Short mmCIF file of C-alpha atoms in Angstrom, two decimals:
data_model
loop_
_atom_site.label_atom_id
_atom_site.label_comp_id
_atom_site.label_asym_id
_atom_site.label_seq_id
_atom_site.Cartn_x
_atom_site.Cartn_y
_atom_site.Cartn_z
CA SER A 18 -6.00 55.89 7.39
CA SER A 19 -6.74 55.00 3.75
CA THR A 20 -9.90 53.81 2.05
CA TYR A 21 -9.19 51.11 -0.55
CA ALA A 22 -11.14 50.57 -3.74
CA TYR A 23 -13.21 47.38 -3.88
CA LEU A 24 -15.83 45.50 -5.83
CA GLU A 25 -19.00 44.42 -4.08
CA GLN A 26 -22.09 42.38 -4.72
CA THR A 27 -24.33 42.33 -1.67
CA TYR A 28 -21.09 41.77 0.26
CA GLY A 29 -17.60 43.14 -0.17
CA ALA A 30 -15.99 40.83 -2.75
CA VAL A 31 -12.39 41.89 -3.50
CA ASN A 32 -10.31 45.02 -2.99
CA GLU A 33 -7.32 46.60 -4.69
CA HIS A 34 -4.93 44.61 -2.44
CA GLN A 35 -6.48 41.33 -3.60
CA VAL A 36 -8.21 40.70 -0.29
CA GLY A 37 -11.25 38.64 -1.24
CA ILE A 38 -14.31 37.35 0.63
CA GLY A 39 -16.79 34.57 -0.11
CA GLU A 40 -19.95 34.36 2.07
CA SER A 41 -22.28 31.62 3.28
CA THR A 42 -25.20 32.09 5.72
CA CYS A 43 -25.43 29.57 8.57
CA SER A 44 -27.84 28.57 11.29
CA ALA A 45 -26.80 29.85 14.70
CA ILE A 46 -28.10 29.35 18.22
CA PHE A 47 -28.19 33.07 19.09
CA GLY A 48 -29.82 35.97 17.29
CA ALA A 49 -29.81 39.75 17.54
CA ILE A 50 -31.99 42.60 16.33
CA PRO A 51 -30.50 45.49 14.32
CA LEU A 52 -30.30 48.92 15.91
CA GLY A 53 -33.10 51.07 14.56
CA ALA A 54 -35.62 48.23 14.83
CA PRO A 55 -37.77 47.92 17.97
CA ASN A 56 -35.59 46.48 20.76
CA GLY A 57 -32.54 46.56 18.46
CA THR A 58 -29.17 45.87 20.05
CA ALA A 59 -26.61 45.26 17.28
CA LEU A 60 -25.12 47.70 14.76
CA LEU A 61 -23.37 45.53 12.15
CA SER A 62 -24.49 42.90 9.65
CA ILE A 63 -22.17 40.74 7.56
CA ASP A 64 -22.63 42.91 4.48
CA GLU A 65 -21.48 46.01 6.38
CA LEU A 66 -18.59 44.15 8.02
CA THR A 67 -17.32 42.90 4.65
CA ARG A 68 -17.52 46.35 3.10
CA ILE A 69 -15.57 47.88 5.99
CA ALA A 70 -12.98 45.09 5.71
CA MET A 71 -12.60 45.77 1.97
CA GLU A 72 -12.17 49.50 2.61
CA ARG A 73 -9.60 49.12 5.40
CA SER A 74 -7.62 45.85 4.95
CA THR A 75 -4.50 44.99 3.01
CA THR A 76 -4.36 41.34 4.19
CA ALA A 77 -6.86 38.58 4.92
CA ARG A 78 -5.66 38.35 8.53
CA GLN A 79 -6.24 42.08 8.98
CA ALA A 80 -9.75 41.76 7.49
CA VAL A 81 -10.64 38.90 9.87
CA GLN A 82 -9.36 40.77 12.92
CA LEU A 83 -11.13 43.98 11.88
CA MET A 84 -14.51 42.29 11.26
CA GLY A 85 -14.30 40.30 14.48
CA GLY A 86 -13.23 43.26 16.59
CA LEU A 87 -15.92 45.58 15.24
CA ALA A 88 -18.62 42.93 15.72
CA VAL A 89 -17.59 42.35 19.33
CA GLU A 90 -17.51 46.08 20.06
CA TYR A 91 -20.66 47.21 18.23
CA GLY A 92 -22.78 44.05 17.99
CA PHE A 93 -23.51 41.66 15.13
CA TYR A 94 -26.87 40.60 13.73
CA GLY A 95 -27.41 37.88 11.14
CA ALA A 96 -29.71 37.77 8.15
CA GLY A 97 -32.72 36.57 10.13
CA ALA A 98 -34.61 33.60 11.49
CA SER A 99 -35.54 32.13 8.11
CA GLU A 100 -32.09 32.52 6.56
CA GLY A 101 -29.90 31.96 9.63
CA THR A 102 -28.26 34.30 12.09
CA GLY A 103 -24.66 33.14 11.64
CA GLU A 104 -22.18 33.60 8.82
CA ALA A 105 -19.21 31.69 7.45
CA LEU A 106 -16.71 33.49 5.25
CA VAL A 107 -13.59 32.53 3.36
CA VAL A 108 -11.23 35.51 3.53
CA SER A 109 -8.17 35.41 1.28
CA ASP A 110 -5.22 37.38 -0.03
CA PRO A 111 -2.34 36.27 -2.27
CA THR A 112 -0.53 34.56 0.63
CA GLU A 113 -3.18 33.45 3.20
CA VAL A 114 -6.70 32.04 3.33
CA TRP A 115 -8.84 32.08 6.50
CA MET A 116 -12.13 30.37 7.32
CA PHE A 117 -14.09 32.85 9.48
CA HIS A 118 -17.26 32.12 11.48
CA ILE A 119 -19.39 34.67 13.32
CA LEU A 120 -22.68 34.78 15.22
CA PRO A 121 -24.37 37.11 17.72
CA ASP A 122 -23.49 36.56 21.37
CA PRO A 123 -26.22 35.51 23.87
CA THR A 124 -26.93 39.14 24.84
CA GLY A 125 -27.43 40.30 21.24
CA THR A 126 -25.04 43.21 21.88
CA SER A 127 -21.75 41.64 20.77
CA ALA A 128 -20.44 38.69 18.77
CA ILE A 129 -18.72 35.33 19.00
CA TRP A 130 -16.22 34.68 16.22
CA ALA A 131 -13.40 32.35 15.26
CA ALA A 132 -11.12 31.91 12.28
CA GLN A 133 -8.69 29.24 11.16
CA LEU A 134 -5.81 29.62 8.73
CA ILE A 135 -6.16 27.14 5.87
CA PRO A 136 -2.75 25.57 5.19
CA SER A 137 -1.23 26.25 1.77
CA THR A 138 -1.41 22.51 1.05
CA GLY A 139 -5.00 22.22 2.32
CA PHE A 140 -8.47 23.36 1.36
CA GLY A 141 -11.65 24.56 3.04
CA VAL A 142 -15.31 23.99 2.27
CA LEU A 143 -17.81 26.84 2.72
CA ALA A 144 -21.07 24.91 3.05
CA ASN A 145 -23.84 26.99 4.69
CA MET A 146 -22.79 25.63 8.07
CA PHE A 147 -20.05 26.18 10.58
CA VAL A 148 -17.15 23.86 9.75
CA LEU A 149 -14.57 24.77 12.40
CA ARG A 150 -14.81 22.00 14.99
CA GLU A 151 -11.74 22.40 17.21
CA LEU A 152 -9.99 25.64 18.10
CA ASP A 153 -6.54 26.12 19.63
CA PRO A 154 -6.30 29.56 21.27
CA ASP A 155 -2.53 29.10 21.69
CA SER A 156 -1.88 28.51 17.97
CA SER A 157 -1.08 31.27 15.49
CA GLU A 158 -3.29 29.38 13.02
CA PHE A 159 -6.41 30.46 14.96
CA LEU A 160 -7.94 33.86 15.71
CA MET A 161 -11.03 34.28 17.90
CA SER A 162 -13.06 36.43 20.24
CA GLU A 163 -12.43 36.07 23.97
#
């Protein structure tokens, strides 16, 4: 396994394979508490997920699947009650762009996530709110948690 070079701000921004991420905090119905805090249940925040994705991914699709899978397995917590507990990301590479949404699950120990491929003739808006409205689990243009 390789670790790829990347630039970061608070979040992973772009890596040596031109995988890039833009972030927007969103309101979400569920919340979770980070491990290490009293009653903490979730290990990963969006900043950590984006850094791991930058270190390990050569494509946007791979980054989306990695972030979603890790969040489901180890738990996801959002920024907090005042800022929002969900996140929307645009994840891109030279050939694909994905809109990715994530929030803690109701137990606070996992995550709910979904992503949609943005068509090459289309566009997406990252607007501090979840924008995916309909998901098709049978389409290759969608990725999501179970």
